[in-house]
mmCIF file of C-alpha atoms in Angstrom:
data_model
loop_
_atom_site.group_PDB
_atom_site.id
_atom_site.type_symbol
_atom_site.label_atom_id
_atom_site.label_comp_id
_atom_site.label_asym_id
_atom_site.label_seq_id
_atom_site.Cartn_x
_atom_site.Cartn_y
_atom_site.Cartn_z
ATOM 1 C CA UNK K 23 33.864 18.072 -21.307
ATOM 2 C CA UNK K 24 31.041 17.237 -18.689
ATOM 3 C CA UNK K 25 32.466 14.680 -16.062
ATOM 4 C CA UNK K 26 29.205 12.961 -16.836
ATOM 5 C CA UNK K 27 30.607 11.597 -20.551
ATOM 6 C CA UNK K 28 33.799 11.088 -19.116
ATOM 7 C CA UNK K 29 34.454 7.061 -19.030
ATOM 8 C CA UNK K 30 35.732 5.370 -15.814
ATOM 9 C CA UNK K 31 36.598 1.896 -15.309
ATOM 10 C CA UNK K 32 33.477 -0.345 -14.118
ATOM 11 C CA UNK K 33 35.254 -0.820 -10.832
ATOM 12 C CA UNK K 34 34.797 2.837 -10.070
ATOM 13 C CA UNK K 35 31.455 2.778 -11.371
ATOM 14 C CA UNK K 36 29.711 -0.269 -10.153
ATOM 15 C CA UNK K 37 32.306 -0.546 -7.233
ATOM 16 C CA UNK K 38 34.009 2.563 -5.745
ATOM 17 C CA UNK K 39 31.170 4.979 -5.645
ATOM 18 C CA UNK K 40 28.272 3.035 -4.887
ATOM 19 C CA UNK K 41 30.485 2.097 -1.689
ATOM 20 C CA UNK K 42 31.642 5.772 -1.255
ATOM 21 C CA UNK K 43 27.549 7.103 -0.994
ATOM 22 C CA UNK K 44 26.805 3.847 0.924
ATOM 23 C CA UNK K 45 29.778 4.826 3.812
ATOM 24 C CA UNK K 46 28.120 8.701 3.283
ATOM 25 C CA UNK K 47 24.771 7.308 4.422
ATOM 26 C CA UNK K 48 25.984 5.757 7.298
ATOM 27 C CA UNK K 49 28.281 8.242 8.503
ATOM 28 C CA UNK K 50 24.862 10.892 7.638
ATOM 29 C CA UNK K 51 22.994 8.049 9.944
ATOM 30 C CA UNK K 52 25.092 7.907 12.341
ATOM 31 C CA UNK K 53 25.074 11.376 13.434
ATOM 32 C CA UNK K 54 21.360 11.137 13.308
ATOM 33 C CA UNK K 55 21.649 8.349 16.172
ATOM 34 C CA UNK K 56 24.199 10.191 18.272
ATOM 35 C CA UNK K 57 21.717 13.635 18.050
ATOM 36 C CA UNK K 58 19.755 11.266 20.081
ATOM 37 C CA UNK K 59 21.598 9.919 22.428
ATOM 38 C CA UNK K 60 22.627 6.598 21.436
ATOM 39 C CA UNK K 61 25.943 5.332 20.170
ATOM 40 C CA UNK K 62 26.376 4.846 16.411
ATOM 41 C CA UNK K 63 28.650 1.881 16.630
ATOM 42 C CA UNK K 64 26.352 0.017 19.224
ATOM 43 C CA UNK K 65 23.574 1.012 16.926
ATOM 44 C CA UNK K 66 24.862 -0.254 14.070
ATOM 45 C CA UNK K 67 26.598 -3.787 15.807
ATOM 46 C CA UNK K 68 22.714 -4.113 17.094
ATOM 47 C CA UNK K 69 21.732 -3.690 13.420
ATOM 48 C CA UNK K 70 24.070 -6.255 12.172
ATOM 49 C CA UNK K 71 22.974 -8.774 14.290
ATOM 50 C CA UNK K 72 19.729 -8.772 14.006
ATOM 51 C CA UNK K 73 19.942 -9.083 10.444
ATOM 52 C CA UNK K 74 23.024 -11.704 9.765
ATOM 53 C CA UNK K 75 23.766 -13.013 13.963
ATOM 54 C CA UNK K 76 21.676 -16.174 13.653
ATOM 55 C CA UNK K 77 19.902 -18.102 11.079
ATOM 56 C CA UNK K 78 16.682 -16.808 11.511
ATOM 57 C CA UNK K 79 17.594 -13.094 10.859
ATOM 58 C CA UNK K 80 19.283 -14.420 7.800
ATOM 59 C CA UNK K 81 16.319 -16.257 7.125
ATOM 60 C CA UNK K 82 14.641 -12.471 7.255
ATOM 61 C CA UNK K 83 16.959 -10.776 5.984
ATOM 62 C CA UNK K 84 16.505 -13.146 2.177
ATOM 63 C CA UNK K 85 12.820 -13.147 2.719
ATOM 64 C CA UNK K 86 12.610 -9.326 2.245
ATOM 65 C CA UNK K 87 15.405 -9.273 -0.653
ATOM 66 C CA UNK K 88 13.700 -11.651 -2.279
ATOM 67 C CA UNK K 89 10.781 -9.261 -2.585
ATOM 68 C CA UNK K 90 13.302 -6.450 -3.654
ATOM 69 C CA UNK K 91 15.465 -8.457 -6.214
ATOM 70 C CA UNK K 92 11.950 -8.861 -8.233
ATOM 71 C CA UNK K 93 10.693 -4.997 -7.881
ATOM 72 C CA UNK K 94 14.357 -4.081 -8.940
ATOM 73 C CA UNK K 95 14.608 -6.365 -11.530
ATOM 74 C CA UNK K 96 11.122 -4.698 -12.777
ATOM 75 C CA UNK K 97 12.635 -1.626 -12.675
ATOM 76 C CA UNK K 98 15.578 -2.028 -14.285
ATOM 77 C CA UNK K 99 14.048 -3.421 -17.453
ATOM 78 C CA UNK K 100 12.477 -0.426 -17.821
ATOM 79 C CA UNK K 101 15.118 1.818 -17.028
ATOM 80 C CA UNK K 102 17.349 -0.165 -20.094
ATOM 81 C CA UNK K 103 14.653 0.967 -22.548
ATOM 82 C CA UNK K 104 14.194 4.767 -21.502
ATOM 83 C CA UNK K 105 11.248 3.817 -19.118
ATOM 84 C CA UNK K 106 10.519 5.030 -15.739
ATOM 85 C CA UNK K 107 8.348 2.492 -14.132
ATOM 86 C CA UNK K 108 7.204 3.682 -11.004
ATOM 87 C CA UNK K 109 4.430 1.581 -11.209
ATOM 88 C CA UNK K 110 5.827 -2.212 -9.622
ATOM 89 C CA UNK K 111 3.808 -1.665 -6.456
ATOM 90 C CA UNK K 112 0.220 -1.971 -8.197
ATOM 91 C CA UNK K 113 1.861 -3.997 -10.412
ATOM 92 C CA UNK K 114 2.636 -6.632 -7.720
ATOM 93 C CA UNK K 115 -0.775 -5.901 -5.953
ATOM 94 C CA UNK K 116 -2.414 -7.547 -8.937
ATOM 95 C CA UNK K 117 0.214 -10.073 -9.486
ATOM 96 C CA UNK K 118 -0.643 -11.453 -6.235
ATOM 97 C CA UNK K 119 -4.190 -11.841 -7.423
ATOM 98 C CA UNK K 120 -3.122 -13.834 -10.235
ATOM 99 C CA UNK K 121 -1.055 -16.130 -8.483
ATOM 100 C CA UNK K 122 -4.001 -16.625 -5.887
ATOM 101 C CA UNK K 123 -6.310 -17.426 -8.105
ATOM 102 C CA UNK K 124 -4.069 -20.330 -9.056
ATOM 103 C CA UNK K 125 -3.341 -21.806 -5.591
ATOM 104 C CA UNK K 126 -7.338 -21.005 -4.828
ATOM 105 C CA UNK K 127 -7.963 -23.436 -7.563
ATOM 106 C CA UNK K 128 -5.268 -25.815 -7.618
ATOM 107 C CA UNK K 129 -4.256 -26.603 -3.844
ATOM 108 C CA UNK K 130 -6.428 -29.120 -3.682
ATOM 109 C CA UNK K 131 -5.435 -31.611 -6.016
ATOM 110 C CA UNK K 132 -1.626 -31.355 -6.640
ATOM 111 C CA UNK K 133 1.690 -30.658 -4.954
ATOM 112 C CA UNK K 134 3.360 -26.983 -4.436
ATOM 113 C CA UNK K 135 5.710 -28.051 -7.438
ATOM 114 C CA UNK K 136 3.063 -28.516 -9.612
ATOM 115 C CA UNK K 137 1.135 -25.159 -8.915
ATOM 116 C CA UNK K 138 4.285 -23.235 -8.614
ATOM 117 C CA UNK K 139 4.904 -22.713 -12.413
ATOM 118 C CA UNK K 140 1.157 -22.148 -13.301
ATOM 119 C CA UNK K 141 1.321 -19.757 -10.269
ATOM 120 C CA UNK K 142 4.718 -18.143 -11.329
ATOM 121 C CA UNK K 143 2.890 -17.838 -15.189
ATOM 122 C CA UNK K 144 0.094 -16.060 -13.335
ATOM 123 C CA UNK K 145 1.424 -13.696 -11.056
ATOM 124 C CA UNK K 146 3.664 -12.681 -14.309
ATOM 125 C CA UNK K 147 0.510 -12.188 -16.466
ATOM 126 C CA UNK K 148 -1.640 -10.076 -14.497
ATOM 127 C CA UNK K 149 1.727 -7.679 -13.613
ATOM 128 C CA UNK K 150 2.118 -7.365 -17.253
ATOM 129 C CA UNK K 151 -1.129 -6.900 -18.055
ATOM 130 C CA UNK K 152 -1.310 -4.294 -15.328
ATOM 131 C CA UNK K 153 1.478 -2.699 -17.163
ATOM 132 C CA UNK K 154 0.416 -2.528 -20.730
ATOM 133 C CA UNK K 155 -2.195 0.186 -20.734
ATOM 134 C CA UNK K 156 0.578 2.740 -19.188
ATOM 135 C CA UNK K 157 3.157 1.387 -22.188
ATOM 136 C CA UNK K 158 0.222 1.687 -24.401
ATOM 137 C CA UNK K 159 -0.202 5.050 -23.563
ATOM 138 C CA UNK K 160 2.942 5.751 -23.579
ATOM 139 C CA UNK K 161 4.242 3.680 -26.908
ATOM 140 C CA UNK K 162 1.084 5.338 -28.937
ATOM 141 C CA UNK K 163 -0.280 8.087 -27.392
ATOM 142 C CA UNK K 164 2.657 10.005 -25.509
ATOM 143 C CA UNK K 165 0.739 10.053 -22.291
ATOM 144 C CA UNK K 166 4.344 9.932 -19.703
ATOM 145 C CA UNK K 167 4.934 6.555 -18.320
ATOM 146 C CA UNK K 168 5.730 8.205 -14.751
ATOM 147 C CA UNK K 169 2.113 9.977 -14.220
ATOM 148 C CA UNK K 170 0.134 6.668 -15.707
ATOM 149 C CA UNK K 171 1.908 4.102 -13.518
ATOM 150 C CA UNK K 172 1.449 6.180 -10.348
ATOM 151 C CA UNK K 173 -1.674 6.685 -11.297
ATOM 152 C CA UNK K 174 -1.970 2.771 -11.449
ATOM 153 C CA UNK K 175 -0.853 1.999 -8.105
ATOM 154 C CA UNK K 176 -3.996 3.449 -7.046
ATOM 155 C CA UNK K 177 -6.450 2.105 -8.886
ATOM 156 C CA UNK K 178 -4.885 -1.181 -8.292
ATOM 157 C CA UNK K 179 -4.843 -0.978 -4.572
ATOM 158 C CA UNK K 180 -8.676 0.481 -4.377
ATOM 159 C CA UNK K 181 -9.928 -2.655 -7.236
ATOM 160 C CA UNK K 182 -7.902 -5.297 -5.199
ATOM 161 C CA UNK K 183 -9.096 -3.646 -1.469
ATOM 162 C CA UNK K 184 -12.591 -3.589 -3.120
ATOM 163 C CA UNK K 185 -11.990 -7.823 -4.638
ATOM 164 C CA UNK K 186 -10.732 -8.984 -0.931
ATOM 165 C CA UNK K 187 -13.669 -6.799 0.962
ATOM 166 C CA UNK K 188 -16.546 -7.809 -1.624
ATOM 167 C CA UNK K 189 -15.783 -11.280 -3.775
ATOM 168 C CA UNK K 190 -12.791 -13.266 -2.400
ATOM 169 C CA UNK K 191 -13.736 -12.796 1.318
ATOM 170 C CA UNK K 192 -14.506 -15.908 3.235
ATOM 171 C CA UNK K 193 -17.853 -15.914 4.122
ATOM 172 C CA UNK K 194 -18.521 -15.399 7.634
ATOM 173 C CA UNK K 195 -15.127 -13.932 7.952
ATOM 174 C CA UNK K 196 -13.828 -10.155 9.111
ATOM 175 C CA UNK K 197 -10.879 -9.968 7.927
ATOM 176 C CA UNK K 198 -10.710 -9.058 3.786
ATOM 177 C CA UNK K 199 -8.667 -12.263 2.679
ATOM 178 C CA UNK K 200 -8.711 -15.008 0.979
ATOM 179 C CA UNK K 201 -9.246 -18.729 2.774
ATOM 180 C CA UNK K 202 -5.614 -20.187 3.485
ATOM 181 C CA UNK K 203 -3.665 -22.189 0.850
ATOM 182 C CA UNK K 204 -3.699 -25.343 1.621
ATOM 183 C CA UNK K 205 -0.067 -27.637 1.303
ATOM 184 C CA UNK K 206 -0.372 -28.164 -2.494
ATOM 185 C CA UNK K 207 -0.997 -24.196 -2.850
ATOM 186 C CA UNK K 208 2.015 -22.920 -0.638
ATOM 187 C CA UNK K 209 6.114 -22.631 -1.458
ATOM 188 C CA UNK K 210 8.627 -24.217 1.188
ATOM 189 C CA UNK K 211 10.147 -23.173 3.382
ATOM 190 C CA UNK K 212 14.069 -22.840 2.466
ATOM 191 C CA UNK K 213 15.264 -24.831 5.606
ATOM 192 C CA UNK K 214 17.799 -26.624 3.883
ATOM 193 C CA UNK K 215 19.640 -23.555 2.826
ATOM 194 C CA UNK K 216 20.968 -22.672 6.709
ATOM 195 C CA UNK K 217 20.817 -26.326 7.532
ATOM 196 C CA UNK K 218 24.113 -26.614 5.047
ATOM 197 C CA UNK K 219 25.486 -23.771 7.343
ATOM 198 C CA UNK K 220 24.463 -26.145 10.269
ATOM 199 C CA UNK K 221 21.829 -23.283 11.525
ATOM 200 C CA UNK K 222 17.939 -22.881 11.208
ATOM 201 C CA UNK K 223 15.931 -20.274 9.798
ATOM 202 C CA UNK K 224 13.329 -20.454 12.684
ATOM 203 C CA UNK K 225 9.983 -18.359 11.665
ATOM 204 C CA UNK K 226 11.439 -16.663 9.073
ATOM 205 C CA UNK K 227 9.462 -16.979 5.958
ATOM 206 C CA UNK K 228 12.304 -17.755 3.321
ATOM 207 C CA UNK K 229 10.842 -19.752 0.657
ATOM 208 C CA UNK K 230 11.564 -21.579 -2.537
ATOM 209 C CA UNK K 231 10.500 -17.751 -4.138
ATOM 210 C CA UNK K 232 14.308 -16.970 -3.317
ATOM 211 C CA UNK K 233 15.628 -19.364 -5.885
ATOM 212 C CA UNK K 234 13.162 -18.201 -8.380
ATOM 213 C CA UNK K 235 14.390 -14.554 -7.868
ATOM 214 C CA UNK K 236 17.809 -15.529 -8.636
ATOM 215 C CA UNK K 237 17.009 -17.287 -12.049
ATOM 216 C CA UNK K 238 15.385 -13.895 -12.722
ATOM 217 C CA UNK K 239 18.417 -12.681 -12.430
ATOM 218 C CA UNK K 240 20.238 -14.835 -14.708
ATOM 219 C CA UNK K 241 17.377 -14.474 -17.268
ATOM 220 C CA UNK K 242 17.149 -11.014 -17.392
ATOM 221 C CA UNK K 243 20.860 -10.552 -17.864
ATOM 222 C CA UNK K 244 20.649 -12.947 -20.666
ATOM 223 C CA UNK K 245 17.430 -10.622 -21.949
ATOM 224 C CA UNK K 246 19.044 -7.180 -21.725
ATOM 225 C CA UNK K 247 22.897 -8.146 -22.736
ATOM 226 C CA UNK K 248 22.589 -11.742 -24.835
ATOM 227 C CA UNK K 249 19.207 -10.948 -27.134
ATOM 228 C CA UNK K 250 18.166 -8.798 -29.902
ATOM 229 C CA UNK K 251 15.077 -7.481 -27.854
ATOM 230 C CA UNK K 252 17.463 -6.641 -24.939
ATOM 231 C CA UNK K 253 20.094 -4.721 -27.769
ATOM 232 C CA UNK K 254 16.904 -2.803 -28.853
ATOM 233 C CA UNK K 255 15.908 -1.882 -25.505
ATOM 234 C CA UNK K 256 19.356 -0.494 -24.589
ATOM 235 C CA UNK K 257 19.480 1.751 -27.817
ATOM 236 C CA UNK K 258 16.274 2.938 -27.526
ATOM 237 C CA UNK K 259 17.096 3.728 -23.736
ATOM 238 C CA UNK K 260 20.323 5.750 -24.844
ATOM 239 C CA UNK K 261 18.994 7.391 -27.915
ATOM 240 C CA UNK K 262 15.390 6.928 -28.899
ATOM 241 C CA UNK K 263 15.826 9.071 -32.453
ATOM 242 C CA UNK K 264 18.684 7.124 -33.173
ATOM 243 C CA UNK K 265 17.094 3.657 -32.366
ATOM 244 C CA UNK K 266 13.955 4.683 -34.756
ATOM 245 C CA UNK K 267 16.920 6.143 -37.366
ATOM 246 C CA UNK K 268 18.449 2.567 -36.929
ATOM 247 C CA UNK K 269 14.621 0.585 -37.434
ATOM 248 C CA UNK K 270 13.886 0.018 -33.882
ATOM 249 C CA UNK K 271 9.849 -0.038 -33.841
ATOM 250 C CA UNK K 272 9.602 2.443 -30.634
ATOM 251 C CA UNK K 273 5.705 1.319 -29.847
ATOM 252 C CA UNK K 274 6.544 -2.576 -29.588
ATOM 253 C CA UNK K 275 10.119 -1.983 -28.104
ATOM 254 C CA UNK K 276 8.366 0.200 -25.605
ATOM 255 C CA UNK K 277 5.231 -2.495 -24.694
ATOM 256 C CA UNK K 278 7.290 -5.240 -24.953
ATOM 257 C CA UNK K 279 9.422 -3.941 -22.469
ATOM 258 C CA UNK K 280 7.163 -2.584 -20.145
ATOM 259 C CA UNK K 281 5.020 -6.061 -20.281
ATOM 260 C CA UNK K 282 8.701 -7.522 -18.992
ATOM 261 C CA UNK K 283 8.932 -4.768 -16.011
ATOM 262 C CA UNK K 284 5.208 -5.432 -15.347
ATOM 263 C CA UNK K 285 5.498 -9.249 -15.325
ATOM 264 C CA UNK K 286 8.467 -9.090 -12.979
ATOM 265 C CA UNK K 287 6.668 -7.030 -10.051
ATOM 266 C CA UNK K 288 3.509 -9.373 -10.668
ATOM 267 C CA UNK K 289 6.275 -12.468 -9.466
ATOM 268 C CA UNK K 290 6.796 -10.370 -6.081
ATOM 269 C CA UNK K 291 3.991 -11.539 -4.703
ATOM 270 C CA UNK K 292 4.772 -15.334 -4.742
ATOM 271 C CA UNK K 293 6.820 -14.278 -1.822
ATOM 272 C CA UNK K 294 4.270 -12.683 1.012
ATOM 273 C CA UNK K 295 1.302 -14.457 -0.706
ATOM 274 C CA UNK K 296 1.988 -17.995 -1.768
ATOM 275 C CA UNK K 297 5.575 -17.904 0.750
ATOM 276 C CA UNK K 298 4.859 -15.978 4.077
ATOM 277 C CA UNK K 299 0.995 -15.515 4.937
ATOM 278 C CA UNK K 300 -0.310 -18.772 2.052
ATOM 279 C CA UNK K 301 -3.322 -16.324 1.442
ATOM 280 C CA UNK K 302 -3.844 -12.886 -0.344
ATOM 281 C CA UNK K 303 -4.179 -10.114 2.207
ATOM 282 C CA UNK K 304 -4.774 -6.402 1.741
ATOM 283 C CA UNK K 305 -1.851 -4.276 1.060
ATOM 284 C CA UNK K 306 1.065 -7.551 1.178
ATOM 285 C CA UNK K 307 3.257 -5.410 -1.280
ATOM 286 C CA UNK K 308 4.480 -2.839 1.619
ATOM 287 C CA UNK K 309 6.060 -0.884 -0.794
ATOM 288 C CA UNK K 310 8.289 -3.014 -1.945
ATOM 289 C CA UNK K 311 7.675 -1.497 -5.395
ATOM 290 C CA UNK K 312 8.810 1.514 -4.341
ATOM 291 C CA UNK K 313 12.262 0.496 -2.957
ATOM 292 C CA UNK K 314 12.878 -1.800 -5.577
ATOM 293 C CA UNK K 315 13.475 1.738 -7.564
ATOM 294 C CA UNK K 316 16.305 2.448 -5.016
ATOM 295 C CA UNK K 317 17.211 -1.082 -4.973
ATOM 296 C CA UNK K 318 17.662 -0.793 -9.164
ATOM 297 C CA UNK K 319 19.048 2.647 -9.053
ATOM 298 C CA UNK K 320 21.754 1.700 -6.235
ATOM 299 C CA UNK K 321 22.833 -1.698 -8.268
ATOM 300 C CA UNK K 322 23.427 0.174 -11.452
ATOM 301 C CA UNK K 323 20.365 -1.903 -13.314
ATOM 302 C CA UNK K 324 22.726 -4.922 -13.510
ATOM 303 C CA UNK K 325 20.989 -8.408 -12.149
ATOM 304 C CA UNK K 326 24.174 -8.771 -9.753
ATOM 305 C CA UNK K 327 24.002 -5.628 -8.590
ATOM 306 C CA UNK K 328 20.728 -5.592 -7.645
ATOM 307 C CA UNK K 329 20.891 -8.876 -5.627
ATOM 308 C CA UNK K 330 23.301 -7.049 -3.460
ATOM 309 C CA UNK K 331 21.374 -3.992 -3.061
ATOM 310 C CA UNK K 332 18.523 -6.237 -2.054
ATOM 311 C CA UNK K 333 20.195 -8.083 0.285
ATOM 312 C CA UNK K 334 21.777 -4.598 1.884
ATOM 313 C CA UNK K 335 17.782 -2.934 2.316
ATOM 314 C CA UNK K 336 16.812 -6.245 3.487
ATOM 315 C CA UNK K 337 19.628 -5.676 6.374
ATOM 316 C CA UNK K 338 18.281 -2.679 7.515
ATOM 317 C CA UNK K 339 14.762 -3.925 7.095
ATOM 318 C CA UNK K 340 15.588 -6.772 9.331
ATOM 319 C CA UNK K 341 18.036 -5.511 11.347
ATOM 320 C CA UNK K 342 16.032 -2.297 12.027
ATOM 321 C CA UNK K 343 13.078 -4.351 13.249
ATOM 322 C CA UNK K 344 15.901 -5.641 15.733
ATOM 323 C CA UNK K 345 17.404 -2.604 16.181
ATOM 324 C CA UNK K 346 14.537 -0.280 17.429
ATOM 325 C CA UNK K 347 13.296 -3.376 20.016
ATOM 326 C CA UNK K 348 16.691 -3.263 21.412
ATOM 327 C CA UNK K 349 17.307 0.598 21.420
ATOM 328 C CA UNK K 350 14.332 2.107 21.989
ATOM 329 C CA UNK K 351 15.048 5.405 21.810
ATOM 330 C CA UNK K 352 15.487 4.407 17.592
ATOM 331 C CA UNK K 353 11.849 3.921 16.511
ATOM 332 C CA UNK K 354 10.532 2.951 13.900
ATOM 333 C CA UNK K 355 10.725 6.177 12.168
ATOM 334 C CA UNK K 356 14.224 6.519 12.623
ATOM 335 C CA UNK K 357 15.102 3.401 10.776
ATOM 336 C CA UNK K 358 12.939 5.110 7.561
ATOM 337 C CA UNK K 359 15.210 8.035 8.088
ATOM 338 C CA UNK K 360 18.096 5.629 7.879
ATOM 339 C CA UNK K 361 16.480 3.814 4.728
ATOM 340 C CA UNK K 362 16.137 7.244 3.292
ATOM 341 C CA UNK K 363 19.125 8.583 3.611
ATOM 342 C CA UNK K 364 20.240 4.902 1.962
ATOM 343 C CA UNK K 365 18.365 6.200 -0.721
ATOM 344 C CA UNK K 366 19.111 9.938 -1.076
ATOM 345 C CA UNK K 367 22.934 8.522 -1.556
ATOM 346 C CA UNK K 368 22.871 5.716 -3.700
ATOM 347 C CA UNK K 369 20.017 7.029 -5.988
ATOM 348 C CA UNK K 370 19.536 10.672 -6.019
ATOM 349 C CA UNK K 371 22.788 11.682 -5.297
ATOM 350 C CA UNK K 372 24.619 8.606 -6.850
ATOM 351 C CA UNK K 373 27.102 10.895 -8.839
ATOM 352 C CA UNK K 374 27.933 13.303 -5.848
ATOM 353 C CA UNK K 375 31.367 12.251 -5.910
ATOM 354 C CA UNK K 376 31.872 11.594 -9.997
ATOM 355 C CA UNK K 377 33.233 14.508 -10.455
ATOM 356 C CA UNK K 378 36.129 14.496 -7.817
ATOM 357 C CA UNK K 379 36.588 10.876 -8.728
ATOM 358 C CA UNK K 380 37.136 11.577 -12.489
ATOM 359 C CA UNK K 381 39.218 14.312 -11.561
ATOM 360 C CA UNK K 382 41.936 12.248 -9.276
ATOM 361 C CA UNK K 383 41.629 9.136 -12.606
ATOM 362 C CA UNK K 384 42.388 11.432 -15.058
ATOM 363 C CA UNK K 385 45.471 12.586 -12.600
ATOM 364 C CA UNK K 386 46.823 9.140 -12.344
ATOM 365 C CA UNK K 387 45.949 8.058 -15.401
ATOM 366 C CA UNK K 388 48.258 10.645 -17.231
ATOM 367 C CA UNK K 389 51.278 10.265 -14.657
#
């Protein structure tokens, strides 16, 4: 029998070997840094620090998870039902131009809260809608989700490049944005949340987007594991002949799903657009869409899982920022050879150590 069918307990699974490919990655890293002549463990206490030593680098630190916990989130609906969507980082891209379309035309005359849901609704539509020709394509035509998304991301970029440069510039103006939000267009700032910790966040951008991340979370683990839609998607996922056998339409299964994934990276851009900058600016995403694939992959497509994942790449985002002013012999290219190797671990090479691991189980669990 293939060690891939074998069962292990969800503590090896979603615990033990995510951990073991995590410690890999460092250890991988760390050699990396001493090839270069800096010390591993400074490199790495640096790291920490800037990322979790003071409020603000918190403050960082949840500002660029937040971004992640959506794009993984998108990309684990997907995954549930089969799907590959490679496709969150246009998807985003034009879910920022929904939601700033809404602050454009409702700072003026009411507060954040009110805009905040009509923005939310928004950025959610135009990611969805973003998606649906790929998971049309896909659902009735057979054209492969992968190619059509990637495809996407481009066209999205060189529509929303060409909507900044040509129609939502501010006249007079250089730079392709939008005007700023004003007060009733923008989310706050999370202050409270390291106040309670007695600290401040500083300049870091954490906004109320955080909070609306998590009840992602908690509503897309009530989608995929509570719901008949989210039983669907995980059979058609597993066994697509056997979910049509069973009565599962494939083609709305398929759509309905993908609108989910698509509507989820569209909410990303609350964060940079309506949290950080309070105006749409060319290329905000910063491939976020793409790690959130890493992100998803590394937390097992579970809503908990994820949030860690996101908070761990929003370490080393933050921290390696931090870590390449204080050491500058790292640069900013080592710290994306770090992230990569983050990667290579927990997603390509996630089951590297399955088969030793079943091995030793199966040992103990006959003695």
């Amino acid at each position: 029998m293939s060690t891939a069918s074998v069962p292990l307990p969800n503590w090896i699974n979603y615990g033990l070997i995510p951990v073991l490919n995590l410690i890999v990655a460092f250890l991988i890293s760390g050699l990396v840094v001493w090839f270069i002549g800096e010390s591993p463990l400074d490199a790495l206490v640096l790291l920490l620090q800037g990322a979790l030593g003071s409020g603000e680098g918190i403050g960082f630190t949840l500002y660029y998870a937040t971004s992640f916990i959506f794009t993984g989130l998108s990309v684990a609906v997907a995954i549930h039902a089969g799907l590959f969507n490679i496709g969150s980082e246009g998807q985003a891209y034009v879910g920022g131009l929904g939601c700033a379309l809404v602050a454009l035309a409702l700072d003026k005359y009411v507060p954040w809260y009110v805009t905040m849901p009509f923005a939310v609704i928004g950025a959610a539509i135009f990611g969805a809608l973003w998606a649906f020709i790929p998971a049309w394509l896909q659902a009735k035509r057979g054209s492969h989700v992968v190619i059509t998304t990637i495809m996407f991301n481009f066209i999205a970029s060189a529509m929303m490049n060409f909507l900044l440069v040509h129609v939502l510039i501010v006249p007079g103006k250089m730079a392709p944005e939008t005007r700023t939000f004003l007060a009733g267009g923008q989310l706050p700032k999370l202050d409270w949340l390291m106040g309670v910790f007695g600290s401040t966040i500083g300049a870091a951008p954490l906004n109320v987007s955080f909070l609306i991340a998590l009840v992602m979370c908690f509503l897309v683990w009530v989608l995929v594991w509570r719901t008949k839609l989210g039983y669907e998607m995980r059979t058609l996922g597993l066994s697509p002949t056997a979910a049509v056998y069973a009565g599962i339409p494939y083609a709305r299964t398929v759509i309905i799903a993908m609108l989910i994934s698509g509507g989820l990276a569209g909410m990303m851009a609350l964060n940079p657009v309506m949290g950080a900058s309070a105006r749409l600016q060319v290329e905000f995403v910063l491939g976020a869409g793409f790690v959130g694939i890493a992100v998803s992959l590394m937390g097992r497509n579970h809503p908990l899982g994820i949030i860690l994942a996101a908070v761990l790449f929003g370490i080393l985002y933050q921290g390696g920022d931090a870590l390449s002013f204080d050491m500058p012999n790292i640069t900013r290219d080592m710290i994306v050879v770090i992230q990569g190797l983050v990667i290579l671990f927990a997603g390509a090479l996630e089951y590297m150590f399955r088969p030793a691991l079943v091995r030793i189980y199966q040992t103990f669990a006959r003695a």
